[in-house]
Amino acid sequence: MHAELWPAYILHSRPFGEDKLILQLLLPEQGRLSAVVRKKQGKQRLALQPYQLFMLQLIGRSELKTVKTIDEAQPAFLFSGKVLYSAIYLNELVCRLWPDNLAAEQLFNVYQQSLHQLWMVQQQGLELEPCLREFEFALLAELGLPIDWQYDNCGEALQASASYQWHSELGFVAAVSGFRGDHLLNIGTGQWQDAETRRCAKQLSRQILTPLLGAKPLASRALFAGQ
């Protein structure tokens, strides 16, 4: 019986012995998992790089799988500069927040769409922030932490002229100062034209993600800071 072929993205890789790599992979049905792959030599050598869709076969009963075969399914996205740092950031978020071996059908689709959006940002000079924020909020929703962009903790509709604080257990709570209602409504409907809306989304995502990510700094943020 032949092993099934699976679509997969490489999130991270590190050397393992002299001729192998340990890959962090994202697959739709298996989710995020680790697998060992042997480096091919000569004409068979394959550049095992991130931001590229592969088709692979996995074998093994332990948590650390073995890649039996791996082939390119699509060309790699060749990102550079801030767009590359953003792609690294997406991979870090998945590696840090998505549990091992948890099915990730929707997350896989969101991740794939985000890579395409980053490519459009690079090719057409579009705004970068909306792509990052949409991925962050989609990831939170897939983790069971969706944000209600329409109603506050009392079930009242968010008001454009009001202000709100975010509470992890309650959601948005009406307050004297905080996140403006019109900005939150813009985020919920994907209206990113306003710079203040983009700034609000970044502040909110940082507030929610920071306790989930823990104290270890993200390498991608260090790259952004060095720009």
mmCIF file of C-alpha atoms in Angstrom, residues 19-220:
data_model
loop_
_atom_site.group_PDB
_atom_site.id
_atom_site.type_symbol
_atom_site.label_atom_id
_atom_site.label_comp_id
_atom_site.label_asym_id
_atom_site.label_seq_id
_atom_site.Cartn_x
_atom_site.Cartn_y
_atom_site.Cartn_z
ATOM 1 C CA ASP A 19 22.968 14.615 5.654
ATOM 2 C CA LYS A 20 19.530 15.233 7.130
ATOM 3 C CA LEU A 21 17.206 18.066 8.147
ATOM 4 C CA ILE A 22 14.408 18.294 10.674
ATOM 5 C CA LEU A 23 11.518 20.161 9.090
ATOM 6 C CA GLN A 24 8.631 21.897 10.769
ATOM 7 C CA LEU A 25 5.752 21.326 8.346
ATOM 8 C CA LEU A 26 2.218 22.639 7.974
ATOM 9 C CA LEU A 27 -0.286 20.241 6.381
ATOM 10 C CA PRO A 28 -4.085 20.532 6.139
ATOM 11 C CA GLU A 29 -5.114 17.323 7.898
ATOM 12 C CA GLN A 30 -2.131 16.632 10.148
ATOM 13 C CA GLY A 31 -1.517 20.269 11.062
ATOM 14 C CA ARG A 32 1.940 21.242 12.292
ATOM 15 C CA LEU A 33 4.405 18.400 12.699
ATOM 16 C CA SER A 34 8.123 17.594 12.647
ATOM 17 C CA ALA A 35 9.705 15.294 10.079
ATOM 18 C CA VAL A 36 13.198 14.154 9.132
ATOM 19 C CA VAL A 37 14.268 14.393 5.501
ATOM 20 C CA ARG A 38 17.479 13.240 3.859
ATOM 21 C CA LYS A 39 19.257 15.822 1.728
ATOM 22 C CA LYS A 40 19.458 14.786 -1.908
ATOM 23 C CA GLN A 41 22.768 15.197 -3.687
ATOM 24 C CA GLY A 42 23.881 16.080 -7.202
ATOM 25 C CA LYS A 43 21.186 16.407 -9.870
ATOM 26 C CA GLN A 44 18.537 15.152 -7.447
ATOM 27 C CA ARG A 45 19.204 17.956 -4.983
ATOM 28 C CA LEU A 46 16.038 19.880 -4.077
ATOM 29 C CA ALA A 47 16.022 23.298 -2.442
ATOM 30 C CA LEU A 48 13.871 22.691 0.632
ATOM 31 C CA GLN A 49 12.827 26.273 1.222
ATOM 32 C CA PRO A 50 9.878 27.955 2.911
ATOM 33 C CA TYR A 51 7.048 29.749 1.096
ATOM 34 C CA GLN A 52 6.785 26.937 -1.439
ATOM 35 C CA LEU A 53 4.107 24.269 -1.781
ATOM 36 C CA PHE A 54 5.394 20.704 -1.767
ATOM 37 C CA MET A 55 3.747 17.325 -2.168
ATOM 38 C CA LEU A 56 5.200 14.719 0.152
ATOM 39 C CA GLN A 57 4.801 11.273 1.636
ATOM 40 C CA LEU A 58 5.253 10.715 5.361
ATOM 41 C CA ILE A 59 5.995 7.464 7.148
ATOM 42 C CA GLY A 60 6.527 6.551 10.784
ATOM 43 C CA ARG A 61 4.454 5.978 13.898
ATOM 44 C CA SER A 62 6.296 8.318 16.274
ATOM 45 C CA GLU A 63 5.710 12.061 16.597
ATOM 46 C CA LEU A 64 8.860 12.653 14.523
ATOM 47 C CA LYS A 65 7.894 11.462 11.034
ATOM 48 C CA THR A 66 10.148 10.618 8.098
ATOM 49 C CA VAL A 67 9.707 12.214 4.676
ATOM 50 C CA LYS A 68 9.694 9.334 2.179
ATOM 51 C CA THR A 69 9.304 11.483 -0.942
ATOM 52 C CA ILE A 70 9.042 15.238 -1.496
ATOM 53 C CA ASP A 71 8.455 17.141 -4.734
ATOM 54 C CA GLU A 72 7.822 20.750 -5.654
ATOM 55 C CA ALA A 73 4.169 21.484 -6.392
ATOM 56 C CA GLN A 74 4.532 25.209 -7.107
ATOM 57 C CA PRO A 75 7.418 27.663 -7.475
ATOM 58 C CA ALA A 76 8.583 29.331 -4.278
ATOM 59 C CA PHE A 77 7.565 32.902 -3.452
ATOM 60 C CA LEU A 78 10.821 34.884 -3.559
ATOM 61 C CA PHE A 79 10.169 37.538 -0.949
ATOM 62 C CA SER A 80 12.600 40.284 0.042
ATOM 63 C CA GLY A 81 12.925 43.109 2.577
ATOM 64 C CA LYS A 82 9.968 43.780 4.855
ATOM 65 C CA VAL A 83 7.780 41.345 2.949
ATOM 66 C CA LEU A 84 10.285 38.569 3.671
ATOM 67 C CA TYR A 85 10.351 39.534 7.353
ATOM 68 C CA SER A 86 6.554 39.403 7.333
ATOM 69 C CA ALA A 87 6.579 35.903 5.856
ATOM 70 C CA ILE A 88 9.050 34.835 8.551
ATOM 71 C CA TYR A 89 6.663 36.340 11.105
ATOM 72 C CA LEU A 90 3.750 34.244 9.823
ATOM 73 C CA ASN A 91 5.853 31.096 10.122
ATOM 74 C CA GLU A 92 6.947 32.015 13.643
ATOM 75 C CA LEU A 93 3.357 32.569 14.741
ATOM 76 C CA VAL A 94 2.291 29.141 13.479
ATOM 77 C CA CYS A 95 5.322 27.414 15.015
ATOM 78 C CA ARG A 96 4.827 29.119 18.378
ATOM 79 C CA LEU A 97 1.027 29.032 18.687
ATOM 80 C CA TRP A 98 -0.412 26.104 16.731
ATOM 81 C CA PRO A 99 -0.416 22.850 18.751
ATOM 82 C CA ASP A 100 1.432 19.820 17.393
ATOM 83 C CA ASN A 101 -0.556 17.380 15.257
ATOM 84 C CA LEU A 102 -3.800 19.380 15.376
ATOM 85 C CA ALA A 103 -5.707 19.375 12.073
ATOM 86 C CA ALA A 104 -5.371 22.719 10.307
ATOM 87 C CA GLU A 105 -7.507 22.676 7.164
ATOM 88 C CA GLN A 106 -8.717 26.263 7.500
ATOM 89 C CA LEU A 107 -5.403 27.567 8.825
ATOM 90 C CA PHE A 108 -3.610 25.952 5.864
ATOM 91 C CA ASN A 109 -5.924 27.823 3.476
ATOM 92 C CA VAL A 110 -5.471 31.112 5.345
ATOM 93 C CA TYR A 111 -1.687 30.664 5.353
ATOM 94 C CA GLN A 112 -1.668 29.933 1.623
ATOM 95 C CA GLN A 113 -3.840 32.981 0.901
ATOM 96 C CA SER A 114 -1.575 35.147 3.055
ATOM 97 C CA LEU A 115 1.492 34.117 1.039
ATOM 98 C CA HIS A 116 -0.335 35.132 -2.145
ATOM 99 C CA GLN A 117 -1.309 38.453 -0.527
ATOM 100 C CA LEU A 118 2.297 39.094 0.525
ATOM 101 C CA TRP A 119 3.365 38.455 -3.060
ATOM 102 C CA MET A 120 0.834 41.031 -4.267
ATOM 103 C CA VAL A 121 2.178 43.482 -1.679
ATOM 104 C CA GLN A 122 5.695 42.991 -3.037
ATOM 105 C CA GLN A 123 4.696 43.139 -6.699
ATOM 106 C CA GLN A 124 2.191 45.989 -6.551
ATOM 107 C CA GLY A 125 3.363 48.036 -3.565
ATOM 108 C CA LEU A 126 0.164 47.449 -1.571
ATOM 109 C CA GLU A 127 -0.132 48.086 2.171
ATOM 110 C CA LEU A 128 1.601 45.383 4.194
ATOM 111 C CA GLU A 129 -0.191 45.770 7.550
ATOM 112 C CA PRO A 130 -3.659 44.504 6.516
ATOM 113 C CA CYS A 131 -2.231 41.161 5.406
ATOM 114 C CA LEU A 132 -0.479 40.657 8.753
ATOM 115 C CA ARG A 133 -3.464 41.695 10.841
ATOM 116 C CA GLU A 134 -5.910 39.519 8.901
ATOM 117 C CA PHE A 135 -3.637 36.504 9.378
ATOM 118 C CA GLU A 136 -3.227 37.195 13.103
ATOM 119 C CA PHE A 137 -6.964 37.522 13.725
ATOM 120 C CA ALA A 138 -7.731 34.460 11.562
ATOM 121 C CA LEU A 139 -5.134 32.438 13.504
ATOM 122 C CA LEU A 140 -6.693 33.539 16.791
ATOM 123 C CA ALA A 141 -10.117 32.478 15.545
ATOM 124 C CA GLU A 142 -8.752 29.052 14.554
ATOM 125 C CA LEU A 143 -7.226 28.739 18.029
ATOM 126 C CA GLY A 144 -10.695 29.221 19.518
ATOM 127 C CA LEU A 145 -10.191 32.914 20.317
ATOM 128 C CA PRO A 146 -12.412 34.718 17.795
ATOM 129 C CA ILE A 147 -13.015 38.442 18.112
ATOM 130 C CA ASP A 148 -16.551 39.791 17.908
ATOM 131 C CA TRP A 149 -16.258 42.970 15.824
ATOM 132 C CA GLN A 150 -19.973 43.809 16.137
ATOM 133 C CA TYR A 151 -20.951 43.565 19.812
ATOM 134 C CA ASP A 152 -19.479 44.400 23.215
ATOM 135 C CA ASN A 153 -19.504 42.168 26.302
ATOM 136 C CA CYS A 154 -23.085 43.210 27.140
ATOM 137 C CA GLY A 155 -24.399 42.297 23.700
ATOM 138 C CA GLU A 156 -24.731 45.931 22.667
ATOM 139 C CA ALA A 157 -23.708 46.868 19.132
ATOM 140 C CA LEU A 158 -20.336 48.616 18.922
ATOM 141 C CA GLN A 159 -20.807 52.340 18.425
ATOM 142 C CA ALA A 160 -18.553 54.284 16.082
ATOM 143 C CA SER A 161 -18.409 57.239 18.505
ATOM 144 C CA ALA A 162 -17.662 55.117 21.620
ATOM 145 C CA SER A 163 -14.413 53.757 23.073
ATOM 146 C CA TYR A 164 -13.660 50.234 24.249
ATOM 147 C CA GLN A 165 -11.091 48.278 26.208
ATOM 148 C CA TRP A 166 -10.218 44.688 25.350
ATOM 149 C CA HIS A 167 -10.531 42.017 28.052
ATOM 150 C CA SER A 168 -9.434 38.486 27.177
ATOM 151 C CA GLU A 169 -12.319 36.902 29.082
ATOM 152 C CA LEU A 170 -15.023 39.394 28.100
ATOM 153 C CA GLY A 171 -14.182 40.882 24.721
ATOM 154 C CA PHE A 172 -14.750 44.595 24.121
ATOM 155 C CA VAL A 173 -15.953 46.543 27.166
ATOM 156 C CA ALA A 174 -17.249 50.115 26.872
ATOM 157 C CA ALA A 175 -14.800 52.579 28.448
ATOM 158 C CA VAL A 176 -13.968 56.265 28.720
ATOM 159 C CA SER A 177 -10.899 55.770 26.523
ATOM 160 C CA GLY A 178 -9.324 52.986 24.510
ATOM 161 C CA PHE A 179 -9.953 51.570 21.050
ATOM 162 C CA ARG A 180 -12.324 53.734 19.037
ATOM 163 C CA GLY A 181 -15.510 52.062 17.865
ATOM 164 C CA ASP A 182 -15.207 53.294 14.297
ATOM 165 C CA HIS A 183 -11.745 51.742 14.026
ATOM 166 C CA LEU A 184 -12.981 48.400 15.362
ATOM 167 C CA LEU A 185 -15.901 48.424 12.943
ATOM 168 C CA ASN A 186 -13.474 49.149 10.089
ATOM 169 C CA ILE A 187 -11.303 46.175 11.068
ATOM 170 C CA GLY A 188 -14.315 43.881 11.229
ATOM 171 C CA THR A 189 -15.383 44.805 7.707
ATOM 172 C CA GLY A 190 -11.879 44.819 6.227
ATOM 173 C CA GLN A 191 -11.759 48.574 5.654
ATOM 174 C CA TRP A 192 -8.017 49.277 5.923
ATOM 175 C CA GLN A 193 -7.692 52.608 4.120
ATOM 176 C CA ASP A 194 -7.420 54.654 7.330
ATOM 177 C CA ALA A 195 -3.964 54.714 8.956
ATOM 178 C CA GLU A 196 -5.506 55.030 12.434
ATOM 179 C CA THR A 197 -7.512 51.855 11.827
ATOM 180 C CA ARG A 198 -4.311 50.012 10.898
ATOM 181 C CA ARG A 199 -2.596 51.370 14.020
ATOM 182 C CA CYS A 200 -5.525 50.289 16.190
ATOM 183 C CA ALA A 201 -5.435 46.763 14.732
ATOM 184 C CA LYS A 202 -1.712 46.465 15.426
ATOM 185 C CA GLN A 203 -2.103 47.613 19.047
ATOM 186 C CA LEU A 204 -4.986 45.196 19.605
ATOM 187 C CA SER A 205 -3.198 42.223 18.051
ATOM 188 C CA ARG A 206 -0.087 42.910 20.152
ATOM 189 C CA GLN A 207 -2.212 43.065 23.305
ATOM 190 C CA ILE A 208 -3.830 39.705 22.538
ATOM 191 C CA LEU A 209 -0.794 37.869 21.162
ATOM 192 C CA THR A 210 1.849 38.952 23.677
ATOM 193 C CA PRO A 211 0.669 36.719 26.562
ATOM 194 C CA LEU A 212 0.208 33.795 24.149
ATOM 195 C CA LEU A 213 3.709 34.103 22.685
ATOM 196 C CA GLY A 214 5.470 34.336 26.042
ATOM 197 C CA ALA A 215 8.760 36.011 26.856
ATOM 198 C CA LYS A 216 10.903 34.602 24.036
ATOM 199 C CA PRO A 217 11.324 37.355 21.424
ATOM 200 C CA LEU A 218 10.352 36.793 17.806
ATOM 201 C CA ALA A 219 13.259 36.777 15.357
ATOM 202 C CA SER A 220 11.133 38.523 12.726
#
